[in-house]
Coordinates of C-alpha atoms and ligand atoms in Angstrom, one line a residue:
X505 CA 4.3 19.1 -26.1
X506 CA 4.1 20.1 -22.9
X507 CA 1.0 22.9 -21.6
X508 CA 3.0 25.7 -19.5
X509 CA -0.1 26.4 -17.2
X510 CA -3.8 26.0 -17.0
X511 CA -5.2 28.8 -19.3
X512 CA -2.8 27.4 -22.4
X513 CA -4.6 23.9 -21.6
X514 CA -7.8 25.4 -21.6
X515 CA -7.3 26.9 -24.8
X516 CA -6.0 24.0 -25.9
X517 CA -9.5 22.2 -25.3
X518 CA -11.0 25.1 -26.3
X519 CA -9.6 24.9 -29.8
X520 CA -9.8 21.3 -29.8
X521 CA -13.8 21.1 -29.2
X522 CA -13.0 19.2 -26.0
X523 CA -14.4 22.1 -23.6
X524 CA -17.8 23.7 -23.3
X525 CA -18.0 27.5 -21.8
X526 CA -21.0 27.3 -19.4
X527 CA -21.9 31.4 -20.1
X528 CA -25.2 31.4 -17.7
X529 CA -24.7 32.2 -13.8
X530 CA -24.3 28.6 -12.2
X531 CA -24.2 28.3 -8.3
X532 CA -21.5 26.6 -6.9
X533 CA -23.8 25.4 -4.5
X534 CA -24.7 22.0 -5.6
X535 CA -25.9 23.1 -9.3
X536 CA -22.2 23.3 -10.5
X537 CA -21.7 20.0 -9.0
X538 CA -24.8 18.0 -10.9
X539 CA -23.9 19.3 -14.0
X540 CA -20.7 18.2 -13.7
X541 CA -21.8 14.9 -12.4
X542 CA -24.0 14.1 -15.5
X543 CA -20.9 15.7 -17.7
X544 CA -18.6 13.2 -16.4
X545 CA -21.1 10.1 -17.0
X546 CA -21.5 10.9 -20.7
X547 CA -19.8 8.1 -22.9
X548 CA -16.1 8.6 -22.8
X549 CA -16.0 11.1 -20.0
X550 CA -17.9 14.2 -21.6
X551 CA -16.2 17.0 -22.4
X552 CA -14.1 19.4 -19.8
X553 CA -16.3 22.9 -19.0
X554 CA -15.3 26.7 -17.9
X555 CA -18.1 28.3 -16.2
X556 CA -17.5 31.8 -16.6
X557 CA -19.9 32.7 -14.2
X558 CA -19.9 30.8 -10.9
X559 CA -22.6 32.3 -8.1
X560 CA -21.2 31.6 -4.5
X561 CA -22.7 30.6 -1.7
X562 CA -24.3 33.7 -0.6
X563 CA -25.9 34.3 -3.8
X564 CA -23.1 36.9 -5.2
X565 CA -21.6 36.0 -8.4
X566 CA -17.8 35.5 -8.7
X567 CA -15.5 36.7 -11.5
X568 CA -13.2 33.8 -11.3
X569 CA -14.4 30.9 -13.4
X570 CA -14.5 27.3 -12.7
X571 CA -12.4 24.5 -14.7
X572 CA -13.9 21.3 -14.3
X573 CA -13.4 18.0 -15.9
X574 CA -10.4 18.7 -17.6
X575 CA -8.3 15.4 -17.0
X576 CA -11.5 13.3 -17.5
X577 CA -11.1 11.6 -20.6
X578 CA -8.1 9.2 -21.9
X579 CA -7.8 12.0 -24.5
X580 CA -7.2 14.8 -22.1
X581 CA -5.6 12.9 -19.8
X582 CA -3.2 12.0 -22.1
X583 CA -2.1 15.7 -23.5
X584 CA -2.2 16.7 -20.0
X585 CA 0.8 14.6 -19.6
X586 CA 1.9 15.7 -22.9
X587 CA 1.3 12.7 -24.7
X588 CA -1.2 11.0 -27.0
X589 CA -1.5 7.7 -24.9
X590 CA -0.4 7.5 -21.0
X591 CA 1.4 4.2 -22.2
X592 CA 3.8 6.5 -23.8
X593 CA 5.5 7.2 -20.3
X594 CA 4.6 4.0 -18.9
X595 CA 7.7 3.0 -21.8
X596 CA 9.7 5.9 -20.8
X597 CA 9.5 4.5 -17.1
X598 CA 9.9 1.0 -17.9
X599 CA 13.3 2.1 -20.1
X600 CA 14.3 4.5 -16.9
X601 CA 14.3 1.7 -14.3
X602 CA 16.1 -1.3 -16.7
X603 CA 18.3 -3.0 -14.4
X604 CA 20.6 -2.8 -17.9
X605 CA 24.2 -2.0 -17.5
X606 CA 25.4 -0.7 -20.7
X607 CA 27.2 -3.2 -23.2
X608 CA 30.1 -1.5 -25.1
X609 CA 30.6 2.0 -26.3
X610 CA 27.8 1.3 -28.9
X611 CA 25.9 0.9 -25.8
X612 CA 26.6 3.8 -23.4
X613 CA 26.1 6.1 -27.1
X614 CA 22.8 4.8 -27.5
X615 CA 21.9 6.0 -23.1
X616 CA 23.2 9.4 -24.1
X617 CA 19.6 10.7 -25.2
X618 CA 18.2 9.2 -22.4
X619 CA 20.8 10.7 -19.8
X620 CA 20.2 13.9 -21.6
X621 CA 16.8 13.9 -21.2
X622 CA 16.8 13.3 -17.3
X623 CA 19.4 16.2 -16.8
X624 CA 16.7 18.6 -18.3
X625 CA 14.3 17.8 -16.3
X626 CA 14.7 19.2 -12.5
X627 CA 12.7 22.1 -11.1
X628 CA 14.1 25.5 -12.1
X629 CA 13.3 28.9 -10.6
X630 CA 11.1 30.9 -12.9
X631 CA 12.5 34.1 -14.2
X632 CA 11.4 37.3 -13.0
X633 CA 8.2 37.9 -11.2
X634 CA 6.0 34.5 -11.0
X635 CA 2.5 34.4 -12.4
X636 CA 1.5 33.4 -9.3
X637 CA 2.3 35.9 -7.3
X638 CA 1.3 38.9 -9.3
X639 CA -1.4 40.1 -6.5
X640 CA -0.3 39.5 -3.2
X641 CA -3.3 39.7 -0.3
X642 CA -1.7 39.6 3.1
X643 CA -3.9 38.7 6.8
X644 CA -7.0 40.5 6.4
X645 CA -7.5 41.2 2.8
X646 CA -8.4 38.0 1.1
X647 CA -11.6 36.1 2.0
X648 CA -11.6 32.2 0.9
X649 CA -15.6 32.1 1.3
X650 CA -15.2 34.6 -1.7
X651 CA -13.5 32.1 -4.0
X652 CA -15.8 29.6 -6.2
X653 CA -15.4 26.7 -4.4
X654 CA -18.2 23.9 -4.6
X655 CA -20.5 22.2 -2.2
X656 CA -20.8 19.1 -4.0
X657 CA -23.3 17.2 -2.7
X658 CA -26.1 17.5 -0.2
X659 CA -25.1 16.2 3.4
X660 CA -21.2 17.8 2.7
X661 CA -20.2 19.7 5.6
X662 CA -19.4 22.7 3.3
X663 CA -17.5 23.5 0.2
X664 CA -14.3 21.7 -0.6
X665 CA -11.2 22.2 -2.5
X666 CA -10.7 19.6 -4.4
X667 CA -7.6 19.8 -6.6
X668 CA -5.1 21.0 -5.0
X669 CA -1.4 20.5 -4.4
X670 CA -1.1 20.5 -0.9
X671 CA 2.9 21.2 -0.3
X672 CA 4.7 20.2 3.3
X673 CA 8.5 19.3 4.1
X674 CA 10.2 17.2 6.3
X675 CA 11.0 18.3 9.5
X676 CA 14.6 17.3 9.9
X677 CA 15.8 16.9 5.9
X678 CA 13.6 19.5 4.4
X679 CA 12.5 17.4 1.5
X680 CA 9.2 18.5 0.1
X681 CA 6.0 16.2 -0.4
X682 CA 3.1 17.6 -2.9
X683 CA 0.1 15.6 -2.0
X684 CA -3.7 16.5 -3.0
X685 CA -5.4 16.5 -0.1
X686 CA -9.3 17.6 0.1
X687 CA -9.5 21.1 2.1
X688 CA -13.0 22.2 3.4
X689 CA -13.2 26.0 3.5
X690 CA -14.2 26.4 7.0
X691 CA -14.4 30.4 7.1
X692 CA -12.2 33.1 5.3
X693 CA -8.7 32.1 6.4
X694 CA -9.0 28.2 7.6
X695 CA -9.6 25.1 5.8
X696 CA -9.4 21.5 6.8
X697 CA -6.4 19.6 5.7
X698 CA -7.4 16.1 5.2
X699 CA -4.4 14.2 5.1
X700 CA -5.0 10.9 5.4
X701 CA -2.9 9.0 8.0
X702 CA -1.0 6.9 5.4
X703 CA 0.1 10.0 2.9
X704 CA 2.4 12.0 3.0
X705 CA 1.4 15.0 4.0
X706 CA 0.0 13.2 7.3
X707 CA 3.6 11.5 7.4
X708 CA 5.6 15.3 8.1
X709 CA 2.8 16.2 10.0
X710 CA 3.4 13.4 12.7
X711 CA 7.1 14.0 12.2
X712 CA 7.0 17.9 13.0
X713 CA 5.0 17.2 16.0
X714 CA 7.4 15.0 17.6
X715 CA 10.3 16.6 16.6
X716 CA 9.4 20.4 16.5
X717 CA 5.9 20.8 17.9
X718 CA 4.2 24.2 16.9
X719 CA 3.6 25.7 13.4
X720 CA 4.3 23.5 10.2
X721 CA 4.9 25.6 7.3
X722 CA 1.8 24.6 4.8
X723 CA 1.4 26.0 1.2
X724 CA -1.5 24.9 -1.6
X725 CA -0.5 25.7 -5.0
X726 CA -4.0 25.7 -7.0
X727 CA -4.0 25.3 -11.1
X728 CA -0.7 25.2 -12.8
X729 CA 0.4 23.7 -15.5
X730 CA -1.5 20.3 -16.5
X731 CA 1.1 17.8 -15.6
X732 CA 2.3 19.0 -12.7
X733 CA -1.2 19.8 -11.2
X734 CA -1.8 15.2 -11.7
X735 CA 1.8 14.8 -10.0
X736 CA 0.2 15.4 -6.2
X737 CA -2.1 12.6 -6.6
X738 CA -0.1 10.2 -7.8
X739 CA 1.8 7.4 -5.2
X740 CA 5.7 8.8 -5.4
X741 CA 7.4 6.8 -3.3
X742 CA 8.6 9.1 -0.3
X743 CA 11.8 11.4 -1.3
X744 CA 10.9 11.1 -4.5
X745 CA 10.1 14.9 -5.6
X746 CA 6.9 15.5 -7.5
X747 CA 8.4 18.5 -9.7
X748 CA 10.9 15.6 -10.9
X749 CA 8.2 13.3 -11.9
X750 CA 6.6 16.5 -13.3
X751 CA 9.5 17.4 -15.6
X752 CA 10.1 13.8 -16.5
X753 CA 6.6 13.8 -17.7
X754 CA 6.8 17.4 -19.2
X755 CA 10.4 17.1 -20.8
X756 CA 11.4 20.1 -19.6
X757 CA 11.3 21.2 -16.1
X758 CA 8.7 22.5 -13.9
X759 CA 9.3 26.6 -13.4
X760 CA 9.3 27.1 -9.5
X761 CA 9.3 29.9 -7.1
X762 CA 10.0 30.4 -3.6
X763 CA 6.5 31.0 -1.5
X764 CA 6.5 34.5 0.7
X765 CA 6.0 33.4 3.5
X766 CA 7.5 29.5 4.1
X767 CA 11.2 27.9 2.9
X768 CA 8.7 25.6 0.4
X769 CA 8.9 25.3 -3.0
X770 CA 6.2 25.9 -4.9
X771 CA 4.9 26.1 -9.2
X772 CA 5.4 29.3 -10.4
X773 CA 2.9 28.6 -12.8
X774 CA -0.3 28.0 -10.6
X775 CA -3.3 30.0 -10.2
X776 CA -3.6 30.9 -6.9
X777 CA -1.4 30.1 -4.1
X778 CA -2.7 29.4 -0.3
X779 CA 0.5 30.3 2.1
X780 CA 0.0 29.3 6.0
X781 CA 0.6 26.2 8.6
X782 CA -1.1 23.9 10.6
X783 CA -0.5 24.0 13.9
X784 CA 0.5 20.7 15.1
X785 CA -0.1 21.3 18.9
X786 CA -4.0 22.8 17.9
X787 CA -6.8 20.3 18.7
X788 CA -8.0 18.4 15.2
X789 CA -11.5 19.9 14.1
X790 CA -14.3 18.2 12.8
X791 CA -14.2 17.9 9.2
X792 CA -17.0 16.4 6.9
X793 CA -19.0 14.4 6.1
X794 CA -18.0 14.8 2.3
X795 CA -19.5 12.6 -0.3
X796 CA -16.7 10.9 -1.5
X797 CA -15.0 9.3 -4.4
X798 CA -16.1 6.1 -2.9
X799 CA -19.6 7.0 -3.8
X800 CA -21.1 7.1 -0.3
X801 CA -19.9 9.8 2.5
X802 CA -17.2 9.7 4.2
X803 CA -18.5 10.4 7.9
X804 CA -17.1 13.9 10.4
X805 CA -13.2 12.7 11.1
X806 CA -11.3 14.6 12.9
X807 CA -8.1 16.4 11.2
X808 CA -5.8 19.8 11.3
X809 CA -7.1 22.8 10.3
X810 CA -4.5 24.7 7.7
X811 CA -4.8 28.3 8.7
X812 CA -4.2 30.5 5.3
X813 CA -1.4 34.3 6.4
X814 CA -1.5 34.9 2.6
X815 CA -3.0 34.6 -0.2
X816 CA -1.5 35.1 -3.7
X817 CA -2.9 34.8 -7.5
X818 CA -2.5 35.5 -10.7
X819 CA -4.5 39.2 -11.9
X820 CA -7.0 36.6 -13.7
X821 CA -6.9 33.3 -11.8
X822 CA -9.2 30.8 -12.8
X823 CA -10.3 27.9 -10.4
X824 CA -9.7 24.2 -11.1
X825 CA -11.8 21.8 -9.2
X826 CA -12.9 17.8 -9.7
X827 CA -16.6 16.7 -8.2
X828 CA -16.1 13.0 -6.9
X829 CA -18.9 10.6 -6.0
X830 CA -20.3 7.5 -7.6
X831 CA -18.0 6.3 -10.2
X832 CA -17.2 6.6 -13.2
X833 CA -16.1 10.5 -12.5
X834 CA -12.9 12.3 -13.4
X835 CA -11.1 10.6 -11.4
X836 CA -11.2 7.2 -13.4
X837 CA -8.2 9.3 -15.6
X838 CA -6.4 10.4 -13.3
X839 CA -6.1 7.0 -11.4
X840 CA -5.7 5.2 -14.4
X841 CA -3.2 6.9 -15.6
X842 CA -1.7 6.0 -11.9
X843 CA -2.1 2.9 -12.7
X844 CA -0.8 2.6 -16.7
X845 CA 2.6 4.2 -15.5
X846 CA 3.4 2.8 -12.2
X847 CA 3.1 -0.8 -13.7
X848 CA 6.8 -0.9 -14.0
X849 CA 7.4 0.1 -10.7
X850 CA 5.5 -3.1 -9.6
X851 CA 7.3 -4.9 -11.8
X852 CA 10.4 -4.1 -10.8
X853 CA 9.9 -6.3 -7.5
X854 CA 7.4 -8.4 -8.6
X855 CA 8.3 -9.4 -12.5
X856 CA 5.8 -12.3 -13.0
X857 CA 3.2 -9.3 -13.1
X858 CA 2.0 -8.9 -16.8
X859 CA -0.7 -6.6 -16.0
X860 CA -3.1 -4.9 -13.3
X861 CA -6.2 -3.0 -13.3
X862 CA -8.4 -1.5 -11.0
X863 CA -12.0 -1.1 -12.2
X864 CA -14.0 2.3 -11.7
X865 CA -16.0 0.4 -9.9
X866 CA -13.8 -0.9 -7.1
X867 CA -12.4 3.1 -6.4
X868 CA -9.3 1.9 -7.0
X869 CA -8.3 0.4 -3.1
X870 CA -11.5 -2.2 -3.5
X871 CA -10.5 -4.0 -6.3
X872 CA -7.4 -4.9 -8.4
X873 CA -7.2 -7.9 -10.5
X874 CA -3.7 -9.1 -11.5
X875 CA -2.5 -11.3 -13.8
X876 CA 0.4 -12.8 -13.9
X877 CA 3.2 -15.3 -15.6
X878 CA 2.8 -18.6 -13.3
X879 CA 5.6 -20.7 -13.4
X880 CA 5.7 -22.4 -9.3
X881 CA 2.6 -23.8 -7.0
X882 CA 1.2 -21.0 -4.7
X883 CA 2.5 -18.3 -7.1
X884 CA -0.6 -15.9 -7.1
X885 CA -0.5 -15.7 -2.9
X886 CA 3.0 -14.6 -3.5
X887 CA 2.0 -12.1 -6.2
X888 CA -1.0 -11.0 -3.3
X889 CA 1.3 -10.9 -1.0
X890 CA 4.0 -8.6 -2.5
X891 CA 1.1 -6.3 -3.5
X892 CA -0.3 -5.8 -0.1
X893 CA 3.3 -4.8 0.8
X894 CA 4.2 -2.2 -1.9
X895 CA 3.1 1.2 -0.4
X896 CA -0.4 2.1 -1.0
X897 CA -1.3 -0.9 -2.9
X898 CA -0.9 -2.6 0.6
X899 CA -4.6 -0.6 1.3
X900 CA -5.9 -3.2 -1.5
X901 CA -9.4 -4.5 -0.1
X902 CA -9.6 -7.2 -2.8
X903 CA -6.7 -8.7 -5.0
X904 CA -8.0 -11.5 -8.1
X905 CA -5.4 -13.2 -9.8
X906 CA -5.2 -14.7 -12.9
X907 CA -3.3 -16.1 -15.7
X908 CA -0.9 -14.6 -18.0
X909 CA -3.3 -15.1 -21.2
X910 CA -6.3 -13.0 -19.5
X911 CA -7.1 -9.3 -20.5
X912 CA -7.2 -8.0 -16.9
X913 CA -8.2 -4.5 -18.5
X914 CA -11.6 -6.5 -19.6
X915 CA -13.1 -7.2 -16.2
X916 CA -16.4 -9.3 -17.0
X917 CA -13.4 -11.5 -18.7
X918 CA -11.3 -10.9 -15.6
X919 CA -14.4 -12.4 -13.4
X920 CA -15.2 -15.0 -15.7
X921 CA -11.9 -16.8 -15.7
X922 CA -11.4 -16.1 -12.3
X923 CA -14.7 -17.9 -10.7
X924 CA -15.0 -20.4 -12.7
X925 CA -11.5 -21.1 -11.6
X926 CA -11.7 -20.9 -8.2
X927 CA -12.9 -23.6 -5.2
X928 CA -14.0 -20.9 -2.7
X929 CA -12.5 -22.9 0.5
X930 CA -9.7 -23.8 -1.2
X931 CA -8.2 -20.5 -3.7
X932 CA -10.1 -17.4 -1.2
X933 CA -8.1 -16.4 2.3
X934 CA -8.3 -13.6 4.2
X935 CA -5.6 -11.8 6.0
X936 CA -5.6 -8.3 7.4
X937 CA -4.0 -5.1 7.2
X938 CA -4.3 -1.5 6.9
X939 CA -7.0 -0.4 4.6
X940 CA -7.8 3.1 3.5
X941 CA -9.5 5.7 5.8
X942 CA -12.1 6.0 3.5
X943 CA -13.5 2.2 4.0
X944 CA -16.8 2.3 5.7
X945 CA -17.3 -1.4 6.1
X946 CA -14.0 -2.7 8.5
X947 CA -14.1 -3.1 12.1
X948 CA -11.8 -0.7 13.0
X949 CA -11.3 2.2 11.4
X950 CA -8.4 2.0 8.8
X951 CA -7.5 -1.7 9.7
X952 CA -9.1 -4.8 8.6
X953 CA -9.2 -8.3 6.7
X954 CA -8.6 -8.6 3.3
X955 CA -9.2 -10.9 0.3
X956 CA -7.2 -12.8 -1.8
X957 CA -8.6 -14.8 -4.5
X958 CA -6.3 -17.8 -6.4
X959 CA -7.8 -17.2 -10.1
X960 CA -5.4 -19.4 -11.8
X961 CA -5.3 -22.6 -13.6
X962 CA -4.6 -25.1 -10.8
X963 CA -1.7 -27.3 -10.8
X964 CA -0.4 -31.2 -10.0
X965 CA 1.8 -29.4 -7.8
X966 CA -0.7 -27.5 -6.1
X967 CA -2.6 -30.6 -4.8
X968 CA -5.1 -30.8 -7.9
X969 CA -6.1 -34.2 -8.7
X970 CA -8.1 -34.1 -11.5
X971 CA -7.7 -33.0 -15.4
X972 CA -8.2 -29.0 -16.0
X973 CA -10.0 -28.4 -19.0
X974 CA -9.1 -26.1 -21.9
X975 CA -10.1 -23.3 -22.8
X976 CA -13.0 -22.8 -25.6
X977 CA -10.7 -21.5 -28.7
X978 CA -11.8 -21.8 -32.1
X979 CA -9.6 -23.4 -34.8
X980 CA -7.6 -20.5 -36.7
X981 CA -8.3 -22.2 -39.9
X982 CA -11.6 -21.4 -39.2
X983 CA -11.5 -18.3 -38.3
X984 CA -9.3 -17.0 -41.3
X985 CA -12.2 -18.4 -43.3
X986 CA -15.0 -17.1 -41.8
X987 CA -13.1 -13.9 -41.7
X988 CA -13.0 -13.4 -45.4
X989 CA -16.3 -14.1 -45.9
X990 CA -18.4 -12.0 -42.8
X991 CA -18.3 -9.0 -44.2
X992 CA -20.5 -10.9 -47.1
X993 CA -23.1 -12.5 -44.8
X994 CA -24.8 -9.0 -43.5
X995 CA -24.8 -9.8 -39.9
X996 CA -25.1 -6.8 -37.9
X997 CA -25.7 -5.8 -34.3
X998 CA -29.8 -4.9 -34.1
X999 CA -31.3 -2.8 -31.3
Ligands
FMN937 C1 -9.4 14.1 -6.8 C2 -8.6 13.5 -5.7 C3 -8.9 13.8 -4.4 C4 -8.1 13.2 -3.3 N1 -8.4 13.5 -2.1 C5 -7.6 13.0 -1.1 C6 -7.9 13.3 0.3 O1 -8.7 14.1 0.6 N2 -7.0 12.8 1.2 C7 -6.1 11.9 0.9 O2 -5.3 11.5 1.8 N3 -5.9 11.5 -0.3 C8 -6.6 12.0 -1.3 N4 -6.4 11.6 -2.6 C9 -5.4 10.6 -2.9 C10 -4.0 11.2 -2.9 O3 -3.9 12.3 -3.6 C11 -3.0 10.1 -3.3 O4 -3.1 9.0 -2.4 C12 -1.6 10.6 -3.4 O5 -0.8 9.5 -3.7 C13 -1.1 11.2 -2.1 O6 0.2 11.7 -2.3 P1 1.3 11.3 -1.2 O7 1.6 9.9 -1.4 O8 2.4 12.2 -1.5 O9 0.7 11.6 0.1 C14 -7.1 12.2 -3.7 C15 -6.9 11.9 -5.0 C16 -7.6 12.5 -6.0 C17 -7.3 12.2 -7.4

C-alpha cells in the first residue's frame, strides 16, 4: 500500500510501535543529532523518532517537529516503498527490463497486467489546492534560521538540510532531475547547494551556465510522501524522471503541482517547499566542513549558493531530516535498497553478475564485492571493468570479485574466499578514474587510482599451474544425520 505523505507514514510507525515521540525540548544543536546517532546504532536500526519539541539554534523552541530515522530499518525501508521486502521491486524491475518479446496471444494476454500497471503510474496534477502550498510566505516573510534544521556534529559549518529533493531542469529540453543534495542554511533566505560535480543537479547547473548564464530556476521539495521522498537519492540514469520511478514504486502516481514561482514540477504532497535559483554567474561560497556520511569531514569546498524568493508549507509542516556520520546510520537503508533494486539494471549489461553488495562499512563508493558466473580466463577484470563504467558505480574505490557460489551479502565470507584466493602481484591492479568528491585520501581531488581484486578460483587458462583445492563441504549424508539428532545433544551458544 502505498503512504500518500509523510504524516500518514508517521502514523503508520506510530501505530506500528516503530516510532518513539521525543516529548521533552531537544536542541537541534548537536543534542538532536547524538540522540539520533545512538538511535540509529541500536540492533536493527532503532526505531524512527518525532521530536515534538525541537529548540533552535538561538535557544527558542520551534513548533515544527523533527522526523528522524524513518527509512532506517529494512522494515521501514521496505513499507516506505510500499512493500514488505525491497526485493519485491527488485522482481518488478527485473520483469520490466526482460529483453522478452512476447510468444503468442497467450503471451501478449499474460503482459497486459504489467502494461496496465506502467500506464498508471506517471505524475498527475493534484486536484485542487496542494497541501503544500496552503501558506504561502513571499521575500521577506519566511526566515530559514527559524526552521529546525540540525547542526549535526561539532566542526560543521552550520546546520544542514539533509533530506531533501533538490529539483532542477535542463536548460535546452526542460527535463527535470530530483537529486538530494545537502543544503547548509547560510542565513534566512540562502543555503548552499552541494551538488556534487558528477550528479545531476551539478550536470544542469554546468549546462545553464554555458548555454543561458544567469538565474537557474531551483526548487527543494521537503517531506512528501515516503517513496517519493527515497527517489532523489537513488542513481536514475539521466532522463529518467524520478516521479516515474516514484509511481512505479508506489503503484499509483505521484500527485504533482506546479511551483509559484519556476516552470518545475514539484510533489504536491511535501511538507514544505523552498522556491528560488542559483545564480550561475555568482562566485561559489565556501560551504562546510560537514561531517559526513563517510564518517570523517568533508573539508570547506566551494559550491552555489541557492537563494530561497518563497517559501511554501503545509499549515502543520513537520520536518524530515537524516544525521550521517560513522556508519551504520540511516543511510545503510536507503543505499541498500539502492543497491537490492538496481541489480537488474547491472545485469542488464553485465549478465554474469549474480550478486553485489556494498558493506556499511565501505560507504557505499569504497567497497563493493561482486560475484559472478565465470565461464572465460580474465572474466572478473571484465566484470571490474564494466562496473567502473556504469554511471556512478564508475566512483567505485574498491571492486572484489568472486565466484558464483559465494554469499557476497556475507562479507567476512566475501573476504575469506577472496584472500585466500588471491596472489597479490598477480589477481590486484590498479587503474584510475573519477572517484567521489567525498574521498579524502586521492591525489587529486575527485580523481584517482583504483583497485581491482581477482577473487576467483584460478584457471588452466589463466596461466595457473598447479591443482586448486576444494572447498571444505561436509558430506550431506552427514549432515541429514546430524540434523535429526542436534536438537537432542543440548548444544547451545554460552556467553
Ligand atoms: C542522506 C543523503 C545525503 C546525500 N547528500 C548528497 C550531497 O550532499 N551531495 C551529493 O552530490 N550527493 C548526495 N547524496 C547522494 C545523491 O543523492 C545520489 O548520488 C543521487 O543518485 C543523486 O541523484 P542524481 O543522480 O539525480 O544527481 C546523498 C544521499 C543521501 C542518501
Amino acid at each position: 500500500m502505498a503512504y500518500q505523505n509523510l504524516r500518514e507514514f508517521l502514523r503508520y510507525l506510530d501505530r506500528s510501535g516503530q516510532l518513539v515521540r521525543v516529548r521533552q525540548p531537544v536542541s537541534v544543536d548537536l543534542e538532536m543529532a547524538e540522540i539520533t546517532d545512538r538511535t540509529m546504532k541500536l540492533p536493527g536500526g532503532g526505531p524512527a523518532l518525532l521530536f515534538e519539541r525541537p529548540v533552535l539554534m538561538d535557544g527558542t523552541e520551534s513548533d515544527i517537529p523533527v522526523a528522524i530515522n524513518i527509512f532506517g530499518s529494512w522494515r521501514r525501508m521496505a513499507a516506505a516503498l510500499g512493500v514488505d521486502d525491497v526485493e519485491v521491486h527488485a522482481r518488478r524491475i527485473a520483469e520490466l527490463i526482460k529483453p522478452e518479446i512476447p510468444k503468442g496471444l497467450w503471451g501478449k494476454v499474460q503482459m497486459l497486467p504489467k502494461l496496465a500497471e506502467l500506464a498508471r503510474v506517471p505524475p498527475r496534477p493534484f486536484k485542487g489546492r496542494p497541501p503544500c502550498q496552503e501558506v504561502v510566505l513571499r521575500e521577506g516573510e519566511f526566515d530559514l534560521t527559524r526552521l529546525p534544521v540540525l547542526k549535526t556534529w561539532p566542526d560543521d559549518g552550520g546546520p544542514f538540510i539533509t533530506l531533501p529533493m533538490v529539483i532542477t531542469a535542463d536548460a535546452e529540453t526542460g527535463v527535470q532531475n530530483i537529486g538530494m543534495y545537502r543544503m547548509q542554511v547560510f542565513g534566512p533566505d540562502s543555503t548552499g547547494m552541494h551538488w556534487q560535480q558528477h550528479k545531476g543537479g551539478a550536470g544542469h547547473f554546468r549546462a545553464w551556465k554555458k548555454q543561458r548564464g544567469g538565474r537557474m530556476p531551483v526548487v527543494v521539495a521537503i517531506g512528501g510522501d515516503p517513496a517519493t521522498m527515497y527517489t532523489p537519492s537513488a542513481p536514475l540514469p539521466p532522463g529518467i524522471d524520478e516521479f516515474l520511478f516514484g509511481g512505479f514504486l508506489r503503484r499509483e502516481p505521484v500527485y504533482t503541482c506546479k511551483a509559484l514561482t519556476a516552470d518545475l514540477t514539484i510533489p504536491a504532497q511535501a511538507e514544505i517547499v523552498l522556491e528560488g535559483y542559483v545564480d550561475t554567474d555568482e562566485e561559489l561560497a565556501i560551504e562546510g566542513p560537514f561531517g559526513d556520511h563517510t564518517g570523517f569531514y568533508t573539508l570547506e569546498d566551494p559550491y552555489p549558493v541557492f537563494h530561497v524568493t518563497t517559501v511554501t508549507m503545509r499549515e502543520d509542516p513537520v520536518y524530515p531530516a537524516t544525521l550521517v556520520g560513522r556508519p551504520p546510520v540511516e543511510d545503510v537503508y536507503l543505499g541498500g535498497a539502492t543497491e537490492r533494486m538496481f541489480l537488474p539494471l547491472a545485469r542488464l549489461t553485465i549478465p554474469e553478475i549474480v550478486d553485489y553488495h556494498m558493506p556499511p562499512e565501505g560507504v557505499f563508493h569504497n567497497l563493493v564485492f561482486v560475484s559472478i558466473k565465470k565461464e572465460y580466463p580474465g572474466q572478473a577484470f571484465k566484470v571490474m571493468h564494466g562496473l567502473w563504467g556504469m554511471g556512478l558505480m564508475s566512483l567505485a574505490k574498491v571492486i572484489v570479485v568472486v565466484d558464483e557460489w559465494i554469499d557476497v551479502q556475507n562479507t567476512a565470507e566475501a573476504w575469506w574466499y577472496a584472500l585466500g584466493n588471491i596472489d597479490p602481484e598477480r589477481d590486484v591492479r590498479f587503474t584510475k578514474g573519477p572517484v567521489d568528491d567525498l574521498d579524502h585520501a586521492s591525489q587529486i581531488p575527485s580523481f584517482g587510482s583504483k583497485m581491482g581484486i581477482d577473487g576467483t578460483k584460478k584457471w588452466a587458462q589463466e596461466g595457473f599451474v598447479r591443482r586448486w583445492p576444494d572447498l571444505i563441504e561436509m558430506s550431506p549424508e552427514v549432515k541429514a544425520k546430524v540434523d535429526r539428532v542436534w536438537d537432542r545433544l543440548g548444544i547451545e551458544p554460552i556467553d
